[in-house]
Short mmCIF file of N, CA, C and O in Angstrom, two decimals:
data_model
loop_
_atom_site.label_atom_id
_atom_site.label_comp_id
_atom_site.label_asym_id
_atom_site.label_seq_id
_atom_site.Cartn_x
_atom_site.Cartn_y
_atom_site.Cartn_z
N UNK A 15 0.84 -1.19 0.00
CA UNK A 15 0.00 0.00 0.00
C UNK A 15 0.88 1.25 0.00
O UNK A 15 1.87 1.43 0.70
N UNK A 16 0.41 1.97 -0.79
CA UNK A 16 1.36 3.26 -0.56
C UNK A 16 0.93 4.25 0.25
O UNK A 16 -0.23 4.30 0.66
N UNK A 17 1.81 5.11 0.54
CA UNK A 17 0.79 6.17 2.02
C UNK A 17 1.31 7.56 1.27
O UNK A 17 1.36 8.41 2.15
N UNK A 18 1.63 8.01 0.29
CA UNK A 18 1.83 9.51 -0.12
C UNK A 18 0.32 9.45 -0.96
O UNK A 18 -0.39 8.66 -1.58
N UNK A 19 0.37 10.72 -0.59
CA UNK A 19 -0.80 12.09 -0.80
C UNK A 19 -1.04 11.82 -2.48
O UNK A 19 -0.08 11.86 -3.25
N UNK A 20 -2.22 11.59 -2.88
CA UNK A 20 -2.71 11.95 -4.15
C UNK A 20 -1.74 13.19 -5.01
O UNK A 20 -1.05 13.87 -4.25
N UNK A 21 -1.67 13.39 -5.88
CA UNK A 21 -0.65 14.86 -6.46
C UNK A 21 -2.56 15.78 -6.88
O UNK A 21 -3.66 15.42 -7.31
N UNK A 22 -2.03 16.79 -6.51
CA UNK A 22 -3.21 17.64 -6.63
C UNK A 22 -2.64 18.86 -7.65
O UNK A 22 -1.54 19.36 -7.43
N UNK A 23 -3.42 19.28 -8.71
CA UNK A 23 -2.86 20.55 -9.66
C UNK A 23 -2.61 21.73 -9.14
O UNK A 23 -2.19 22.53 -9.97
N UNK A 24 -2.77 22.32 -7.55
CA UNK A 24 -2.33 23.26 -7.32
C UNK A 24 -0.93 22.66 -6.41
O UNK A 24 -0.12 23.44 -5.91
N UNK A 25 -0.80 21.17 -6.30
CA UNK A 25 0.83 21.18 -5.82
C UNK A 25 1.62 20.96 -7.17
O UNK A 25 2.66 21.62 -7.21
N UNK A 26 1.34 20.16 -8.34
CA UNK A 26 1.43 20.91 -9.55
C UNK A 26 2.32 22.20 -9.68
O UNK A 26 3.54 22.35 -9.82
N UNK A 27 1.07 23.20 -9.57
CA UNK A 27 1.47 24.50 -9.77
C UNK A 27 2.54 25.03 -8.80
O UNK A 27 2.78 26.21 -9.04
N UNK A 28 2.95 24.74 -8.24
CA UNK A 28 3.52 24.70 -6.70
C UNK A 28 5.13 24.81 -7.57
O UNK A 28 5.92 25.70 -7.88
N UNK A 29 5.04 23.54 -7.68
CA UNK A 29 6.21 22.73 -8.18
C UNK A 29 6.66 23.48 -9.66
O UNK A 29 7.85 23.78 -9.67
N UNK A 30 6.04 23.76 -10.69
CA UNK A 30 6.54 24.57 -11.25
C UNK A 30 6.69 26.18 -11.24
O UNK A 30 7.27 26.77 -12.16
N UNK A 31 6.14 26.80 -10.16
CA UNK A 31 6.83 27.86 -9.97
C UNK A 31 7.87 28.02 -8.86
O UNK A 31 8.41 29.02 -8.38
N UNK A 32 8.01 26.36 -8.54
CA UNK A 32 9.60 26.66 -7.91
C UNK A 32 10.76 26.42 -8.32
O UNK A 32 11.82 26.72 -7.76
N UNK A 33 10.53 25.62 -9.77
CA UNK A 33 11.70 25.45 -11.14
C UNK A 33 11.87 26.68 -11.94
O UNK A 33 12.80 26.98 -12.68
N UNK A 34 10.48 27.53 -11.56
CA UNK A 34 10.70 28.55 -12.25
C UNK A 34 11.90 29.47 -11.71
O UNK A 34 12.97 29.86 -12.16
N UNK A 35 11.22 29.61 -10.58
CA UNK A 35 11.80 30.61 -9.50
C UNK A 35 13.60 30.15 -9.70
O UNK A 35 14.37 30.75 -10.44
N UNK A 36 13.97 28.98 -8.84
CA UNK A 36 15.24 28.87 -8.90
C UNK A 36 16.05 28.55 -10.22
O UNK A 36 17.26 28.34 -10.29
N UNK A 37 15.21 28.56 -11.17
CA UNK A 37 15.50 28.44 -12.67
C UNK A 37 15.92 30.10 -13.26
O UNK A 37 16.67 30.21 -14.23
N UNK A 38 15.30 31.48 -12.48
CA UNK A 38 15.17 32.19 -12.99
C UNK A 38 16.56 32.85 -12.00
O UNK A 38 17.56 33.17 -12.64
N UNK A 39 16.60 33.03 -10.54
CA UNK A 39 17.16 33.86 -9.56
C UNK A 39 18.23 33.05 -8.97
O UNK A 39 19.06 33.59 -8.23
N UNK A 40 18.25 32.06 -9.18
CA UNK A 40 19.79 31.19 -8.57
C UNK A 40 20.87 32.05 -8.38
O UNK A 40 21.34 32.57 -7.38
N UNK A 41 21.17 32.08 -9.66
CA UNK A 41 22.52 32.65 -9.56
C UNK A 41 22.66 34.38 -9.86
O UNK A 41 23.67 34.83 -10.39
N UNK A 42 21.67 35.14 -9.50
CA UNK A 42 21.02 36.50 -9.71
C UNK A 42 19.91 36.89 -8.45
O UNK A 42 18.85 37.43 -8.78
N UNK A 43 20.14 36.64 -7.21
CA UNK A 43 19.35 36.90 -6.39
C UNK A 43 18.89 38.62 -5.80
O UNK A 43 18.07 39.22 -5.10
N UNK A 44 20.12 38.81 -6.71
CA UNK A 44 19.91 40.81 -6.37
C UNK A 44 19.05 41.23 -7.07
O UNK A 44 18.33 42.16 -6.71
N UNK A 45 18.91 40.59 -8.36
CA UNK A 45 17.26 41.10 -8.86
C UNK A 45 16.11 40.62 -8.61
O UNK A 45 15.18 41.01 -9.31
N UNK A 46 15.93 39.90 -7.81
CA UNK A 46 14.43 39.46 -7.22
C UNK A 46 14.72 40.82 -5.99
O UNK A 46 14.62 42.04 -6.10
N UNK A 47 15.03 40.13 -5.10
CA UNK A 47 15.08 41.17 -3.65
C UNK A 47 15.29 42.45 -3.98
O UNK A 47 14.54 43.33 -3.58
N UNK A 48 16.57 42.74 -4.94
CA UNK A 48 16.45 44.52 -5.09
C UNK A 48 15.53 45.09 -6.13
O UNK A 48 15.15 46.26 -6.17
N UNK A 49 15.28 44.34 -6.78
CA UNK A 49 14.16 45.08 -7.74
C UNK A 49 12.58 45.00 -6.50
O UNK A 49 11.62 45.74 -6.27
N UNK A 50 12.90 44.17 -6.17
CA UNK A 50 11.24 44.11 -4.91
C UNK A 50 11.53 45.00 -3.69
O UNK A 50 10.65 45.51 -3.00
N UNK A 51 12.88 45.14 -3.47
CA UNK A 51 13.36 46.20 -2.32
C UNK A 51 13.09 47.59 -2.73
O UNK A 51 12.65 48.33 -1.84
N UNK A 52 13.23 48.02 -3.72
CA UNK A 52 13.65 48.97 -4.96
C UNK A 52 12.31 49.38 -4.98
O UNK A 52 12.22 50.48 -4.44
N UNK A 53 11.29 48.98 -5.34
CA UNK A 53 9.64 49.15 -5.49
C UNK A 53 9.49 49.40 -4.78
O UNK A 53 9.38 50.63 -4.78
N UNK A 54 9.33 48.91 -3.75
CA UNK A 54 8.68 49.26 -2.17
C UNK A 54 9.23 50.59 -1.34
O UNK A 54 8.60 51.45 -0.71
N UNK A 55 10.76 50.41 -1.59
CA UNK A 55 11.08 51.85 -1.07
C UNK A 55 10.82 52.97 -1.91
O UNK A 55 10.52 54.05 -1.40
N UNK A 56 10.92 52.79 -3.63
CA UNK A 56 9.66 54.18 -3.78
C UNK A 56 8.61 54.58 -3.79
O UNK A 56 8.21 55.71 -4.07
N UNK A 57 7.87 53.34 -3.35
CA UNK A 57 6.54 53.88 -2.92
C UNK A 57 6.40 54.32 -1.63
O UNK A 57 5.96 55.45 -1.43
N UNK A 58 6.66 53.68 -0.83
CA UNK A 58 7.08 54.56 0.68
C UNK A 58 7.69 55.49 0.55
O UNK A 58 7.54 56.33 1.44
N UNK A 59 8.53 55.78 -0.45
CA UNK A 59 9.30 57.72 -0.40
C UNK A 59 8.51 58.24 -0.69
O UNK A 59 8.33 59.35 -0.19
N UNK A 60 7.52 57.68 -1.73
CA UNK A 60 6.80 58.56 -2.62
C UNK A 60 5.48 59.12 -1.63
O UNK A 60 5.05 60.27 -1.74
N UNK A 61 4.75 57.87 -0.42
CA UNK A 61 3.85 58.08 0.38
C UNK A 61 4.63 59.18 1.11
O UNK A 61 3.80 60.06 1.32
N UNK A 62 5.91 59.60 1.65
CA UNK A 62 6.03 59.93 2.46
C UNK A 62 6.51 61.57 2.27
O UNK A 62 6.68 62.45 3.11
N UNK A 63 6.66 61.57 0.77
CA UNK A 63 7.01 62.82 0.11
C UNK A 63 5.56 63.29 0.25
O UNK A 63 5.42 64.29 0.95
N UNK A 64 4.66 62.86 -0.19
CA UNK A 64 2.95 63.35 -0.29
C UNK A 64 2.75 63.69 0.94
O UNK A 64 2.38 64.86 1.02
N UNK A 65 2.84 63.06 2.11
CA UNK A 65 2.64 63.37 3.43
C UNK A 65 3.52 64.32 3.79
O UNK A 65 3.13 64.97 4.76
N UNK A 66 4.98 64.74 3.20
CA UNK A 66 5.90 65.74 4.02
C UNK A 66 5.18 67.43 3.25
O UNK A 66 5.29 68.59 3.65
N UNK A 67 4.40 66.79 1.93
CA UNK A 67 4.01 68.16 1.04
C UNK A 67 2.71 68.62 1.58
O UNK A 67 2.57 69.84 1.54
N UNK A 68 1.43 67.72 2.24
CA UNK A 68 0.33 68.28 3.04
C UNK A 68 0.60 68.55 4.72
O UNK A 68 -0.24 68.91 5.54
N UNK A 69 2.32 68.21 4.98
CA UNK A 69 2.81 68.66 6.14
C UNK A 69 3.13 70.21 6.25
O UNK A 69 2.64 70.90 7.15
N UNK A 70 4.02 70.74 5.26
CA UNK A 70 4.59 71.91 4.90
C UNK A 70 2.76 72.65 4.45
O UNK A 70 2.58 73.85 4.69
N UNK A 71 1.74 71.94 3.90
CA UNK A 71 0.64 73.03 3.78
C UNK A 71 -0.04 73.05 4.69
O UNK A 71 -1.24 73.13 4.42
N UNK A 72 0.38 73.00 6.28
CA UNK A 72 -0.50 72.89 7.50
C UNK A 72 -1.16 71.87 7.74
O UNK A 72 -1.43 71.86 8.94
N UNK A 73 -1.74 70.64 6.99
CA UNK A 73 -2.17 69.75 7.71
C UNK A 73 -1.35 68.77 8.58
O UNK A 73 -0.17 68.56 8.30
N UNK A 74 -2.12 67.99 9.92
CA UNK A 74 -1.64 67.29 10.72
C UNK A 74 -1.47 66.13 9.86
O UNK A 74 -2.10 65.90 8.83
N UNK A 75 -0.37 65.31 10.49
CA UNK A 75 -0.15 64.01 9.66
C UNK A 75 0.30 62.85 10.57
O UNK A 75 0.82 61.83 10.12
N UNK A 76 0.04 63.12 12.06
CA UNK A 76 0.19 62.65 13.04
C UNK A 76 -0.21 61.51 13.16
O UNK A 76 0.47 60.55 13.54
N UNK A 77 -1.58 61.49 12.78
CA UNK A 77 -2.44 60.44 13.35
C UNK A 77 -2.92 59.72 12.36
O UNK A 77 -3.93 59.04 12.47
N UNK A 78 -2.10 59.83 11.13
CA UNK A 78 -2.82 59.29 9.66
C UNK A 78 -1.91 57.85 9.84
O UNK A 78 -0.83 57.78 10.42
N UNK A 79 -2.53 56.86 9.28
CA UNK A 79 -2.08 55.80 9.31
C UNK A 79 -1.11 55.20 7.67
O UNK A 79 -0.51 54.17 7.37
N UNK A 80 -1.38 56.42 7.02
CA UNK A 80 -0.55 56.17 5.49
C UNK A 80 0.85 56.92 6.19
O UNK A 80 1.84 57.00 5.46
N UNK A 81 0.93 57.50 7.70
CA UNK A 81 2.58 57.61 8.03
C UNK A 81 3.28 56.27 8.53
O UNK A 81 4.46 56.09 8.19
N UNK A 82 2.86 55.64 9.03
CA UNK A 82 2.83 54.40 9.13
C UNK A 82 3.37 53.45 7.64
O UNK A 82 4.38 52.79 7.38
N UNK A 83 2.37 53.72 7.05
CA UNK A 83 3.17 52.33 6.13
C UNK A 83 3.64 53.10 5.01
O UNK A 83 3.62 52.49 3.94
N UNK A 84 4.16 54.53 4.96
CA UNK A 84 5.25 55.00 4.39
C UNK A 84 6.54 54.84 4.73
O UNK A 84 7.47 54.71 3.94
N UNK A 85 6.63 54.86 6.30
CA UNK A 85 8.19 54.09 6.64
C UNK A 85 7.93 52.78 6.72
O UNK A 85 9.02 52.23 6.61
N UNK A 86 6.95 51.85 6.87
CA UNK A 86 6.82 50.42 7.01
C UNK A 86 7.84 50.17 5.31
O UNK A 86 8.90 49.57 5.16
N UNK A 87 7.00 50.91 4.26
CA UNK A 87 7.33 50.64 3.25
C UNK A 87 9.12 50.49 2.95
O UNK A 87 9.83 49.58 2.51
N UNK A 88 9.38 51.93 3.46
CA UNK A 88 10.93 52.30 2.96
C UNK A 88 12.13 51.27 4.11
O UNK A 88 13.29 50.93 3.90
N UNK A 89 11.18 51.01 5.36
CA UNK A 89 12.46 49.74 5.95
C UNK A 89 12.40 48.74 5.46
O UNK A 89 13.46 48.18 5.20
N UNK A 90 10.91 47.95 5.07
CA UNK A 90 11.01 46.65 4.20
C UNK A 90 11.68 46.86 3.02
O UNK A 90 12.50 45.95 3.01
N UNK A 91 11.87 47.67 1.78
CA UNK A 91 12.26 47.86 0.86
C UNK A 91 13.85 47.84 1.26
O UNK A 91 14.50 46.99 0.64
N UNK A 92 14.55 48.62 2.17
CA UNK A 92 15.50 48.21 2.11
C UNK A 92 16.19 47.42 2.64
O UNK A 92 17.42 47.48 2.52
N UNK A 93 15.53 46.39 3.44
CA UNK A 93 15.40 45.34 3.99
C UNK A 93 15.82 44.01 3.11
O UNK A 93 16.78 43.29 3.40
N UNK A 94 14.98 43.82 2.04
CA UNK A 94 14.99 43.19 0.62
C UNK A 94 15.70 43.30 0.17
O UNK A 94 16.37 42.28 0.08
N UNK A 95 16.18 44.36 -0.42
CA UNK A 95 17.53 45.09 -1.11
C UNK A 95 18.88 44.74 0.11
O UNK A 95 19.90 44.64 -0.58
N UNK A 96 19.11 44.60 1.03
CA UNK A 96 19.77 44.00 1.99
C UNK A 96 19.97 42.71 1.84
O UNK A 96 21.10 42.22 1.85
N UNK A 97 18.96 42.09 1.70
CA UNK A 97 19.16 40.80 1.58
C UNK A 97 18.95 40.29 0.54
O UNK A 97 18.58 39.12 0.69
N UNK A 98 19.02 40.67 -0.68
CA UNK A 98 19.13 40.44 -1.97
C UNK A 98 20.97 40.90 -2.48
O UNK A 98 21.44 40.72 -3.60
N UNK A 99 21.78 41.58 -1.14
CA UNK A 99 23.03 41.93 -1.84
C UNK A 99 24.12 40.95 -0.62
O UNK A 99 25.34 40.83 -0.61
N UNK A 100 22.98 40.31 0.39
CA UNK A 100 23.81 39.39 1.06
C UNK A 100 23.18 37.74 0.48
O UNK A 100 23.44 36.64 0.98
N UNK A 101 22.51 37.95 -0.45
CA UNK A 101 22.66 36.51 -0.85
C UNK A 101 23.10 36.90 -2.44
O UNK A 101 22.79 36.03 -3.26
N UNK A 102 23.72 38.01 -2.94
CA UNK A 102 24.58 37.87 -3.71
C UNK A 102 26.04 37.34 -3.48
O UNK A 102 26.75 36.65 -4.22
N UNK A 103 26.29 37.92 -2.12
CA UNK A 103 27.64 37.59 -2.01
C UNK A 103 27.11 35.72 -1.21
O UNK A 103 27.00 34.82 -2.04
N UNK A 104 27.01 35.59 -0.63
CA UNK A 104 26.45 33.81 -0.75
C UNK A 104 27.16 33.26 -1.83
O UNK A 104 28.16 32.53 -1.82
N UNK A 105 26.34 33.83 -3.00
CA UNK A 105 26.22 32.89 -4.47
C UNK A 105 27.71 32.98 -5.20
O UNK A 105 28.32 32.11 -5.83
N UNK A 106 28.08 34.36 -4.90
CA UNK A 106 29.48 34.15 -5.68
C UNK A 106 30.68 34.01 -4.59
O UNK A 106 31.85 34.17 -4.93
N UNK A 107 30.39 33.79 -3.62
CA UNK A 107 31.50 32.74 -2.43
C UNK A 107 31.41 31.45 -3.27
O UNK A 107 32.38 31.02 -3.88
N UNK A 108 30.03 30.76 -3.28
CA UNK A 108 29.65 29.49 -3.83
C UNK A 108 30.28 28.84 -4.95
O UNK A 108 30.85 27.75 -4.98
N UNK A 109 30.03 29.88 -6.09
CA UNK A 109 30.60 29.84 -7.06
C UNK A 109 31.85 29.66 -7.44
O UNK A 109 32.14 28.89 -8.35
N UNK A 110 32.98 30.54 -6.61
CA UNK A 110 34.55 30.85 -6.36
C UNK A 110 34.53 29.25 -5.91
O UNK A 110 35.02 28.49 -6.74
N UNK A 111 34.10 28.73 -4.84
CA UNK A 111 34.56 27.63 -4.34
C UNK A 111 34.15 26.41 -5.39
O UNK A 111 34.94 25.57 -5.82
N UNK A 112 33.16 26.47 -5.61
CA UNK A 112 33.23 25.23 -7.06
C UNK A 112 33.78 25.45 -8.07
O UNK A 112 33.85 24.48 -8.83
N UNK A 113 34.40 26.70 -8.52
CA UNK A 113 35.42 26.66 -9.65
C UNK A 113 36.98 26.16 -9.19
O UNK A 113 37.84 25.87 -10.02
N UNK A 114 37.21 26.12 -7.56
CA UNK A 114 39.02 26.20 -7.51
C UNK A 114 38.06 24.24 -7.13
O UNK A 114 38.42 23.45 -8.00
N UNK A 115 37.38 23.80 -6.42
CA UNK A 115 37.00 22.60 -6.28
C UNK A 115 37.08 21.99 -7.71
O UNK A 115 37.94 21.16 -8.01
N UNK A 116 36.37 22.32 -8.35
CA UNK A 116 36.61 21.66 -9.94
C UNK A 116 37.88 21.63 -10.94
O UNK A 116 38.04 20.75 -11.79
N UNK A 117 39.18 23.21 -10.64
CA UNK A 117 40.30 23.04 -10.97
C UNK A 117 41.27 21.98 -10.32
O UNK A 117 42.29 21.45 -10.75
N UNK A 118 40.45 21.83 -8.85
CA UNK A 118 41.48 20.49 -8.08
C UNK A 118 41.55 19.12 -8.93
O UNK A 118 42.51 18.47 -9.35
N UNK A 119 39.88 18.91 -9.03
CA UNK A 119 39.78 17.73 -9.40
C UNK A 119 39.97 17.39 -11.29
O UNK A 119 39.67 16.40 -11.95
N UNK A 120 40.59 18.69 -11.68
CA UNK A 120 41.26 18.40 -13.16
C UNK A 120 42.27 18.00 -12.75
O UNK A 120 42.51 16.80 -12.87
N UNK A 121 43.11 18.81 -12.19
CA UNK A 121 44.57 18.73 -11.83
C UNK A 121 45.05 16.98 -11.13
O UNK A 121 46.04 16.32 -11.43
N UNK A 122 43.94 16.65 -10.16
CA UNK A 122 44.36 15.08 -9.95
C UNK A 122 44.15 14.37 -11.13
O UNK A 122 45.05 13.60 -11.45
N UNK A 123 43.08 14.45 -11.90
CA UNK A 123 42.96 13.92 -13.01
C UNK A 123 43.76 13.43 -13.83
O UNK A 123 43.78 12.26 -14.19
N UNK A 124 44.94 14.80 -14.39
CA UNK A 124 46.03 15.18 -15.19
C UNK A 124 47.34 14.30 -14.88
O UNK A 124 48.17 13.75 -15.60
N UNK A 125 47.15 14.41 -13.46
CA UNK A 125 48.39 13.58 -12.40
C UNK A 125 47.95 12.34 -12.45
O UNK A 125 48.92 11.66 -12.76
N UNK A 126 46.63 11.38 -12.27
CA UNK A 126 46.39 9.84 -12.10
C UNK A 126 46.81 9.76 -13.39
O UNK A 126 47.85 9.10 -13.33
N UNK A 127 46.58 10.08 -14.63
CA UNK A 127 46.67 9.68 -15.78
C UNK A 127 48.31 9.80 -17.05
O UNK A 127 48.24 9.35 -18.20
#
């Protein structure tokens, strides 16, 4: 008897947008996170420019809750962008080390033979 789960089309779908995903950002993770870091912090500048321009024309902006997720916006954004330039350096540590790993194992190669 077997005991795994029926396959259902939304695990399906699942499954190919995670070939997609690491098919697309593997080895390029600064453009997922900084382009999504990147968005978010100009829209939070941009909320927060609108709010600093009905600040300077006398209205209160104290108690508005779009001050709120104008900086929510601009720390997550660069939050993303943070961690889209520390899993760049990740990937090309990674990389460096499987290229001198793969020059080793020519070099014994060269020598057994």
């Amino acid at each position: 008897m077997s005991t795994a789960a029926p396959a259902t089309a939304s695990s399906g779908f699942l499954d190919l947008l995670t070939v997609s995903f690491i098919g697309r950002y593997r080895y390029r993770p600064l453009h997922l996170f900084g382009g999504l870091g990147l968005l978010l912090g100009a829209v939070g500048f941009a909320v927060l420019v609108y709010l600093t321009i009905l600040k300077l024309d006398g209205h209160a902006i104290g108690q508005r809750p779009l001050l709120i997720l104008g900086v929510l916006l601009v720390v997550v954004g660069l939050q993303f962008f943070s961690l889209g330039l520390i899993s760049e350096l990740i990937t090309s540590q990674h990389e460096e080390r499987a290229d001198t790993r793969e020059r080793m194992e020519l070099h014994v190669d060269e020598v057994l033979s």
